[in-house]
């Protein structure tokens, strides 16, 4: 790469990095620096806790939220833990400062993704088309294509940004897809290379990249594997002389050794979802997928298929196969159990795949255009300016969207530090929308357990009739003032599924709307009634649960409190009360 190219792309990287770091520094400027990093997308605290979990010499993991232990070998996230390993390494380099770790982490992944995307775009468009490549990189990082409707609404709301309009930067969601999308770009880059010139060494690199994708996020491997299959089929029927069967067999064998060998060595894992067959055909699910993003995927992929390339045919095959694979994997959810969450996890890569397809189409259209370079540059500059403004607005929107949540979470955490959150302490906070509190984040710095959070089920033993997560869920509902009549009402098939949505873990939510709905709701009702009768209505069991703790801290809103005083008084007694502007903190002990 020439020196001027290095300076050009370094400048583009710096602009992108600035947009991604702005929400952090804007948060620090308004609510201060904390040893718990601010949240800017879903599941951050969940994955940070996963990254920092120690494994005992006996091979067990202790839940940082509930204190119970599970077999580490059966925990699926341990099998696909490359991103967690990277996070631990960065945390160690940052001296355990988790907020600094997240800043370095963000810079690291922005940089790695940038380099991988730069390689791919230079391969697709040619190294001399710098202007187009710069636009492609800015578009990739700053324009989340599936959120196009929200982007339009944001522009229409100017000069102020409506906080109800959520516009995210493409790779703002930490860990997944942030840490896995780099392998998407690398894989398509090497797939183009290997289609141009079949070599054992290139096929070997391709096999290693797909293994790293598996090690990071197995759903990405589904996209890559099917895209490779399609690419090989296309080349076999159109340019068979370029395809060396021995090389393809070598690649397949190496992938099998790496992937299957790794999966066998790491053992069987447990599912967090309902125990159902993997194959579960229900074509009614397709109606949820034919929405804007799927229609866009079909249009882009069809355009690539019918547009005759003026440059690399191999690039067309690779990008077309990627688009078709994304569509096929999304629609495959009609054939597999909703507990696998295929459509949800495949969607993580929608924006990156759309950006690759759009970039390829722009490169081909640019080759066909006969207008002067001046007109091309004028249009290009206008497009780049638009993308930069969009990036600035998205970055600001990102900060404002999470300001309230970060503000109240900091307020609660700082007060808990003053009160003390030691090992024998139980913290009880509201957990559902619109509580804005993230109690699972406290475990990053506190040794106290929490009563309940929906995400804590990932590290809860699944012993039938004694599942700690379901026991705590029943107690949590009791403290909220719920009873058996509420349980029957909330799981009634006549109840709107949107009411039940937050009461169900993500892996099971599609059951609220498919052919399994009535059976699923009946099972949930029976299950919750059992735990409520066994661990709540039995006063001995209820007092035994709270008797494990020396101190109980109940956090609740001053306005519209979640918990009922009479229910709290039935199992614990007041020691002291602290207050902040918005919250009450009841320091209690078991009765």
XYZ file of C-alpha atoms in Angstrom:
591
model
C 0.000 0.000 0.000
C 1.327 3.442 -0.961
C 2.061 6.073 1.689
C -0.779 8.306 0.546
C -3.164 5.353 0.822
C -1.956 4.657 4.356
C -2.597 8.273 5.373
C -5.984 8.327 3.634
C -7.307 5.165 5.257
C -5.801 6.054 8.642
C -7.752 9.301 8.505
C -10.972 7.447 7.654
C -10.328 5.012 10.521
C -9.785 7.929 12.945
C -13.119 9.507 11.974
C -14.954 6.210 12.449
C -13.232 5.577 15.795
C -14.228 9.060 16.973
C -17.897 8.370 16.246
C -17.735 5.049 18.118
C -16.002 6.550 21.171
C -18.134 9.698 21.379
C -20.984 8.068 23.400
C -18.464 7.034 26.081
C -16.932 10.473 26.525
C -20.324 12.221 26.333
C -21.520 9.937 29.143
C -18.416 10.632 31.237
C -18.947 14.382 30.756
C -22.547 14.265 31.983
C -22.766 11.554 34.654
C -19.117 10.870 35.427
C -16.623 8.034 35.112
C -17.536 4.799 36.879
C -15.821 1.457 37.344
C -18.858 -0.107 35.624
C -18.764 0.934 31.944
C -21.776 2.618 30.350
C -24.194 0.497 28.361
C -24.736 1.245 24.659
C -26.510 -1.872 23.424
C -28.137 -5.022 24.737
C -26.387 -7.827 26.658
C -23.122 -5.959 27.342
C -23.051 -6.729 31.079
C -24.089 -10.318 30.460
C -21.119 -10.993 28.170
C -18.699 -9.060 30.375
C -19.648 -11.325 33.274
C -19.235 -14.382 31.053
C -15.754 -13.200 30.059
C -14.569 -12.822 33.635
C -15.939 -16.097 35.027
C -13.277 -18.300 36.639
C -13.474 -22.072 36.265
C -12.757 -24.053 39.429
C -10.240 -26.945 39.537
C -13.283 -29.238 39.694
C -14.499 -27.874 36.351
C -17.447 -25.877 37.659
C -18.619 -22.285 37.221
C -20.294 -20.303 39.989
C -23.051 -17.917 38.976
C -22.045 -14.354 39.950
C -25.750 -13.540 40.408
C -27.246 -16.557 42.206
C -24.226 -18.300 43.691
C -25.128 -21.779 42.405
C -22.675 -23.855 40.389
C -22.940 -25.510 36.980
C -20.725 -27.864 35.002
C -18.420 -25.688 32.878
C -18.125 -28.336 30.158
C -21.904 -28.264 29.584
C -22.056 -24.470 29.279
C -22.397 -23.537 25.585
C -20.712 -20.137 25.883
C -17.489 -21.784 27.084
C -17.305 -23.690 23.804
C -17.599 -20.509 21.699
C -15.444 -18.227 23.809
C -12.867 -16.571 21.538
C -14.330 -13.101 22.155
C -14.273 -13.723 25.922
C -10.593 -14.686 25.750
C -9.828 -11.428 23.913
C -11.819 -9.428 26.471
C -9.924 -11.002 29.383
C -6.618 -10.211 27.688
C -7.575 -6.556 27.165
C -8.890 -6.330 30.739
C -5.566 -7.642 32.047
C -3.667 -5.069 29.966
C -5.928 -2.337 31.402
C -5.271 -3.402 34.985
C -8.831 -4.604 35.552
C -10.378 -1.181 34.870
C -13.494 -2.357 33.037
C -14.479 1.050 31.696
C -11.024 1.566 30.191
C -11.207 -2.022 28.941
C -14.394 -1.246 26.999
C -12.799 1.836 25.408
C -9.742 -0.182 24.310
C -12.008 -3.068 23.269
C -14.072 -0.743 21.059
C -10.945 0.701 19.436
C -9.518 -2.782 18.918
C -12.565 -4.191 17.132
C -13.170 -1.042 15.083
C -9.560 -1.344 13.914
C -9.657 -5.070 13.141
C -12.996 -4.862 11.328
C -11.734 -1.806 9.420
C -8.644 -3.636 8.143
C -10.625 -6.750 7.164
C -13.272 -4.675 5.352
C -10.557 -2.620 3.629
C -8.940 -5.801 2.278
C -12.289 -7.060 0.988
C -13.354 -3.779 -0.612
C -9.960 -3.357 -2.323
C -10.316 -6.897 -3.655
C -13.834 -6.232 -4.981
C -13.325 -2.750 -6.456
C -9.611 -2.633 -7.194
C -6.955 -0.788 -5.232
C -7.066 2.365 -7.349
C -10.715 3.190 -6.646
C -9.955 4.924 -3.360
C -12.940 7.245 -3.452
C -15.386 4.355 -3.705
C -13.571 2.391 -0.995
C -13.679 5.340 1.419
C -17.420 5.674 0.831
C -17.867 1.920 1.349
C -16.001 1.951 4.666
C -17.925 4.949 6.002
C -21.213 3.440 4.833
C -20.361 0.115 6.493
C -19.516 1.569 9.911
C -21.931 4.501 10.133
C -25.097 3.397 8.338
C -26.980 0.445 9.809
C -29.023 -0.430 6.732
C -31.832 -2.456 8.413
C -32.678 0.654 10.464
C -33.345 2.770 7.381
C -36.860 3.727 8.530
C -35.503 4.962 11.874
C -32.760 6.897 10.064
C -35.371 8.679 7.928
C -37.427 9.497 11.043
C -34.308 10.862 12.762
C -33.568 13.188 9.847
C -37.182 14.361 9.792
C -37.017 15.155 13.529
C -34.098 17.585 13.104
C -32.876 20.025 14.390
C -33.539 18.078 17.620
C -33.196 14.307 17.860
C -36.273 12.561 19.232
C -35.048 10.230 22.015
C -37.740 7.709 21.096
C -36.057 7.201 17.728
C -33.305 4.614 18.115
C -30.498 4.711 15.534
C -27.414 2.631 16.260
C -23.941 2.527 14.807
C -23.426 -0.685 12.838
C -21.019 -2.436 15.225
C -22.051 -0.847 18.516
C -23.306 -4.129 19.973
C -20.308 -5.481 21.863
C -19.149 -9.104 21.576
C -21.773 -10.297 19.065
C -21.680 -9.454 16.190
C -18.821 -7.023 16.915
C -16.209 -9.688 17.613
C -17.366 -12.140 14.944
C -18.095 -9.967 11.899
C -14.363 -9.587 11.216
C -14.325 -13.258 10.184
C -17.157 -12.604 7.732
C -15.039 -10.029 5.878
C -11.896 -12.159 6.021
C -13.725 -15.244 4.811
C -15.306 -13.566 1.775
C -11.928 -11.965 0.969
C -10.154 -15.330 0.948
C -13.087 -16.997 -0.822
C -12.642 -14.571 -3.726
C -8.899 -15.257 -3.679
C -9.360 -19.010 -3.744
C -11.931 -18.816 -6.557
C -9.448 -16.796 -8.610
C -6.521 -19.111 -7.960
C -7.102 -22.432 -6.260
C -4.185 -23.241 -3.937
C -3.880 -25.608 -0.998
C -2.510 -22.753 1.114
C -5.505 -20.485 0.404
C -7.997 -23.276 1.098
C -6.165 -23.941 4.373
C -6.437 -20.266 5.367
C -10.143 -20.356 4.493
C -10.607 -23.402 6.753
C -8.830 -21.669 9.644
C -10.964 -18.519 9.265
C -14.208 -20.515 9.328
C -12.966 -22.363 12.429
C -12.299 -19.043 14.174
C -15.831 -18.001 13.187
C -17.136 -21.171 14.843
C -15.029 -20.552 17.945
C -16.480 -17.046 18.194
C -20.097 -17.354 17.055
C -21.411 -20.591 15.477
C -24.341 -18.911 13.684
C -21.877 -17.109 11.420
C -20.462 -20.480 10.382
C -23.906 -21.423 9.037
C -23.818 -18.424 6.674
C -20.224 -19.068 5.592
C -20.673 -22.805 5.062
C -23.732 -22.452 2.841
C -22.177 -19.526 0.945
C -19.117 -21.688 0.225
C -21.298 -24.565 -0.962
C -23.181 -22.245 -3.334
C -19.958 -20.676 -4.638
C -18.466 -24.089 -5.392
C -21.659 -25.166 -7.192
C -21.722 -21.959 -9.281
C -18.079 -22.328 -10.295
C -18.545 -26.046 -11.026
C -21.277 -25.300 -13.583
C -19.776 -22.131 -15.091
C -15.969 -22.367 -14.848
C -15.287 -26.004 -14.060
C -11.693 -25.748 -15.273
C -10.916 -23.396 -12.359
C -12.216 -25.810 -9.746
C -9.800 -28.440 -8.468
C -11.774 -31.185 -6.757
C -8.728 -32.300 -4.754
C -8.471 -28.805 -3.246
C -12.179 -28.751 -2.361
C -11.926 -32.184 -0.733
C -8.850 -31.041 1.178
C -10.793 -28.004 2.424
C -13.803 -30.123 3.437
C -11.577 -32.607 5.265
C -9.672 -29.862 7.087
C -12.924 -28.148 8.121
C -14.250 -31.464 9.387
C -11.113 -32.140 11.420
C -11.073 -28.634 12.912
C -14.790 -28.174 13.554
C -15.972 -31.658 14.450
C -12.781 -32.405 16.347
C -13.207 -29.273 18.421
C -16.900 -29.902 19.110
C -16.236 -33.508 20.141
C -13.305 -32.571 22.371
C -15.248 -29.826 24.159
C -18.212 -32.111 24.858
C -21.982 -31.757 24.840
C -23.660 -28.546 25.991
C -27.033 -27.821 27.542
C -29.787 -25.827 25.878
C -31.442 -22.923 27.640
C -34.578 -23.411 25.614
C -37.607 -25.689 25.722
C -36.761 -29.346 25.164
C -37.996 -29.847 21.601
C -36.735 -31.559 18.476
C -34.253 -29.556 16.409
C -36.435 -30.046 13.319
C -39.712 -28.215 13.907
C -41.477 -27.249 10.659
C -43.945 -24.361 10.830
C -44.388 -22.290 7.668
C -46.532 -19.757 9.542
C -43.285 -18.338 10.956
C -42.353 -17.070 7.508
C -44.812 -14.188 7.837
C -42.547 -12.629 10.481
C -39.561 -12.589 8.121
C -41.005 -10.971 5.005
C -40.416 -7.468 6.270
C -38.210 -4.598 5.133
C -34.810 -6.208 5.706
C -35.739 -9.463 3.963
C -37.247 -7.625 0.989
C -34.055 -5.547 0.742
C -31.922 -8.711 0.893
C -33.894 -10.249 -1.980
C -33.669 -7.066 -4.104
C -29.907 -6.648 -3.573
C -29.144 -10.313 -4.207
C -31.336 -10.395 -7.333
C -29.582 -7.273 -8.668
C -26.188 -8.932 -8.186
C -27.424 -12.090 -9.924
C -28.676 -10.278 -13.030
C -25.978 -7.603 -13.339
C -23.223 -8.709 -15.695
C -19.863 -7.952 -14.035
C -17.305 -5.844 -15.864
C -14.576 -6.892 -13.442
C -13.909 -9.966 -11.309
C -16.439 -12.755 -11.908
C -15.184 -14.429 -8.728
C -16.232 -11.401 -6.659
C -19.739 -11.712 -8.057
C -19.892 -15.415 -7.201
C -18.674 -14.829 -3.626
C -20.976 -11.865 -2.896
C -23.979 -13.481 -4.603
C -23.442 -16.679 -2.604
C -23.230 -14.638 0.591
C -26.532 -12.890 -0.148
C -28.303 -16.137 -1.021
C -26.912 -17.799 2.092
C -28.227 -14.990 4.308
C -31.716 -15.334 2.785
C -31.683 -19.132 3.074
C -30.452 -19.140 6.675
C -33.091 -16.599 7.696
C -35.902 -18.569 6.070
C -34.581 -21.822 7.563
C -36.110 -20.754 10.861
C -39.395 -22.127 9.524
C -37.812 -25.602 9.639
C -35.949 -25.522 12.969
C -36.911 -25.107 16.606
C -37.421 -21.458 17.680
C -35.250 -22.271 20.710
C -32.226 -22.178 18.377
C -32.961 -18.474 17.657
C -31.573 -18.806 14.139
C -33.387 -15.799 12.682
C -32.349 -13.541 15.560
C -28.655 -14.417 15.409
C -28.427 -14.449 11.613
C -29.936 -10.948 11.629
C -26.859 -9.701 13.546
C -24.972 -9.830 10.238
C -27.647 -8.211 8.066
C -26.116 -4.734 7.999
C -22.603 -5.989 7.172
C -23.895 -8.296 4.424
C -26.062 -5.537 2.934
C -23.070 -3.171 2.984
C -20.950 -5.723 1.081
C -23.707 -6.243 -1.490
C -24.309 -2.505 -1.930
C -20.572 -1.869 -2.279
C -20.278 -4.570 -4.940
C -23.225 -3.115 -6.881
C -21.791 0.410 -6.674
C -18.436 -0.856 -7.966
C -20.156 -2.488 -10.957
C -22.437 0.484 -11.663
C -19.420 2.801 -11.514
C -17.761 0.659 -14.203
C -20.772 1.099 -16.487
C -21.176 4.857 -15.988
C -19.817 7.029 -18.780
C -20.304 10.415 -17.065
C -17.301 12.622 -16.373
C -15.089 12.126 -13.344
C -16.135 15.579 -12.087
C -19.776 14.533 -11.846
C -18.812 11.230 -10.198
C -16.697 13.059 -7.614
C -19.405 15.652 -6.945
C -21.947 12.910 -6.270
C -19.361 10.995 -4.230
C -18.480 13.980 -2.052
C -22.173 14.675 -1.432
C -22.712 11.027 -0.442
C -19.699 11.024 1.891
C -20.824 14.267 3.555
C -24.283 12.763 4.050
C -22.803 9.597 5.602
C -20.581 11.648 7.938
C -23.559 13.706 9.122
C -25.531 10.488 9.539
C -22.676 9.018 11.610
C -22.570 12.084 13.850
C -26.346 11.965 14.347
C -26.287 8.212 15.033
C -23.470 8.632 17.558
C -25.392 11.391 19.346
C -28.622 9.377 19.176
C -26.759 6.402 20.627
C -25.576 8.435 23.602
C -29.003 9.995 24.229
C -30.833 6.664 23.845
C -28.900 5.127 26.742
C -28.391 8.244 28.851
C -31.352 7.588 31.184
C -30.405 3.933 31.673
C -26.748 4.706 32.354
C -27.669 7.569 34.673
C -29.974 5.551 36.899
C -27.726 2.485 36.853
C -24.765 4.615 38.007
C -26.936 6.175 40.713
C -27.982 2.773 42.058
C -24.494 1.267 41.827
C -22.800 4.193 43.594
C -25.319 4.042 46.443
C -24.885 0.275 46.760
C -21.127 0.782 47.138
C -21.796 3.106 50.084
C -24.253 0.690 51.692
C -21.955 -2.254 51.052
C -22.593 -5.242 48.811
C -20.631 -8.038 50.457
C -20.808 -11.763 49.889
C -23.698 -12.396 52.313
C -25.838 -9.615 50.839
C -28.884 -9.981 48.571
C -29.808 -7.125 46.225
C -33.406 -6.826 45.056
C -34.136 -4.380 42.238
C -36.793 -3.961 39.541
C -35.632 -5.762 36.405
C -38.307 -5.297 33.765
C -38.822 -2.461 31.297
C -39.103 0.412 32.050
C -37.005 -0.094 35.204
C -33.749 0.899 33.369
C -31.706 -0.803 36.100
C -29.205 -3.517 35.109
C -28.630 -5.530 38.304
C -26.502 -8.103 36.480
C -23.907 -5.341 36.032
C -23.325 -5.081 39.792
C -21.653 -8.510 39.868
C -18.764 -7.034 37.884
C -17.629 -5.224 41.039
C -19.817 -6.545 43.902
C -19.830 -9.949 45.581
C -23.513 -9.678 46.524
C -26.119 -11.890 44.877
C -29.208 -10.489 43.157
C -32.697 -11.864 43.664
C -33.627 -12.197 40.016
C -32.882 -11.094 36.477
C -34.192 -12.771 33.285
C -30.683 -13.141 31.803
C -29.335 -14.945 34.858
C -30.889 -18.198 33.603
C -27.782 -18.696 31.433
C -25.807 -19.629 34.551
C -28.487 -21.458 36.503
C -28.582 -25.201 37.076
C -31.564 -26.805 35.353
C -32.424 -29.394 38.023
C -36.094 -30.197 37.618
C -38.202 -28.763 40.446
C -35.185 -27.038 42.006
C -34.063 -24.598 39.319
C -32.664 -21.571 41.243
C -33.701 -19.197 38.460
C -37.342 -20.275 38.585
C -37.385 -20.289 42.381
C -36.145 -16.704 42.430
C -38.544 -15.716 39.673
C -41.495 -16.954 41.759
C -40.242 -15.062 44.836
C -39.698 -11.935 42.742
C -43.298 -12.043 41.506
C -44.490 -12.553 45.081
C -42.680 -9.399 46.240
C -44.298 -7.539 43.328
C -47.709 -8.491 44.729
C -48.517 -11.217 42.210
C -50.509 -14.343 43.088
C -51.758 -17.566 41.503
C -54.693 -15.800 39.870
C -52.236 -13.478 38.117
C -50.220 -16.507 36.990
C -53.307 -18.080 35.421
C -54.324 -14.812 33.765
C -50.905 -13.915 32.372
C -50.412 -17.342 30.757
C -53.948 -17.547 29.386
C -53.844 -18.032 25.573
C -56.301 -15.126 25.288
C -53.722 -12.767 26.822
C -51.837 -10.623 24.301
C -48.415 -12.159 23.588
C -46.818 -8.718 24.091
C -47.797 -8.905 27.782
C -46.013 -12.268 28.075
C -42.949 -11.213 26.061
C -40.786 -9.897 28.932
C -41.662 -12.901 31.115
C -40.044 -15.350 28.697
C -36.356 -15.831 27.920
C -35.394 -14.796 24.343
C -34.838 -18.390 23.220
C -38.518 -19.173 23.787
C -40.289 -15.992 22.693
C -41.294 -17.174 19.248
C -43.370 -19.917 20.901
C -45.684 -17.103 22.017
C -46.756 -16.650 18.382
C -46.461 -20.000 16.612
C -48.345 -23.294 16.507
C -46.853 -24.347 19.874
C -48.359 -21.339 21.703
C -51.094 -23.112 23.696
C -48.887 -26.024 24.732
C -46.072 -23.656 25.656
C -48.347 -21.387 27.732
C -49.862 -24.367 29.520
C -46.394 -25.649 30.430
C -45.321 -22.192 31.663
C -48.458 -21.875 33.801
C -47.995 -25.317 35.358
C -44.316 -24.675 35.958
C -44.839 -21.269 37.586
C -47.725 -22.523 39.738
C -45.519 -25.363 40.988
C -42.669 -23.037 41.975
C -45.070 -20.509 43.519
C -46.778 -23.156 45.665
C -43.535 -24.896 46.615
C -41.287 -21.920 47.371
C -43.639 -19.003 48.089
C -46.836 -20.299 49.678
C -44.731 -22.575 51.887
C -43.620 -19.980 54.454
C -40.882 -22.252 55.723
C -39.292 -22.454 52.284
C -39.683 -18.701 51.752
C -38.054 -17.782 55.071
C -35.338 -20.380 54.487
C -34.442 -18.665 51.213
C -34.037 -15.204 52.767
C -32.422 -16.647 55.900
C -29.227 -17.339 53.914
C -28.388 -13.616 53.854
C -27.156 -11.302 56.589
C -28.265 -8.186 54.734
C -30.913 -7.530 52.097
C -30.925 -4.308 50.088
C -34.215 -3.519 48.351
C -33.921 -0.875 45.633
C -37.155 0.690 44.415
C -38.470 3.806 42.753
C -39.882 6.620 44.861
C -42.544 7.119 42.225
C -44.524 4.029 41.169
C -42.635 1.430 43.282
C -42.400 -2.122 41.953
C -42.519 -3.979 45.252
C -45.346 -4.181 47.814
C -44.483 -3.121 51.364
C -46.668 -5.798 52.990
C -44.927 -8.529 50.981
C -41.488 -7.189 51.933
C -42.518 -6.936 55.600
C -43.668 -10.562 55.611
C -40.148 -11.907 55.060
C -37.748 -9.158 56.220
C -37.498 -6.278 58.674
C -36.129 -2.783 58.231
C -32.691 -1.786 59.493
C -32.297 1.578 57.766
C -33.428 3.555 54.751
C -31.331 5.559 52.288
C -32.531 7.825 49.503
C -31.378 9.452 46.294
C -33.313 11.790 44.035
C -35.188 8.977 42.318
C -34.680 5.857 44.400
C -35.336 4.397 47.837
C -32.814 1.953 49.323
C -34.204 -0.237 52.107
C -31.479 -1.974 54.104
C -33.169 -4.990 55.679
C -32.511 -8.339 57.325
C -34.430 -11.644 57.283
C -37.230 -12.180 59.796
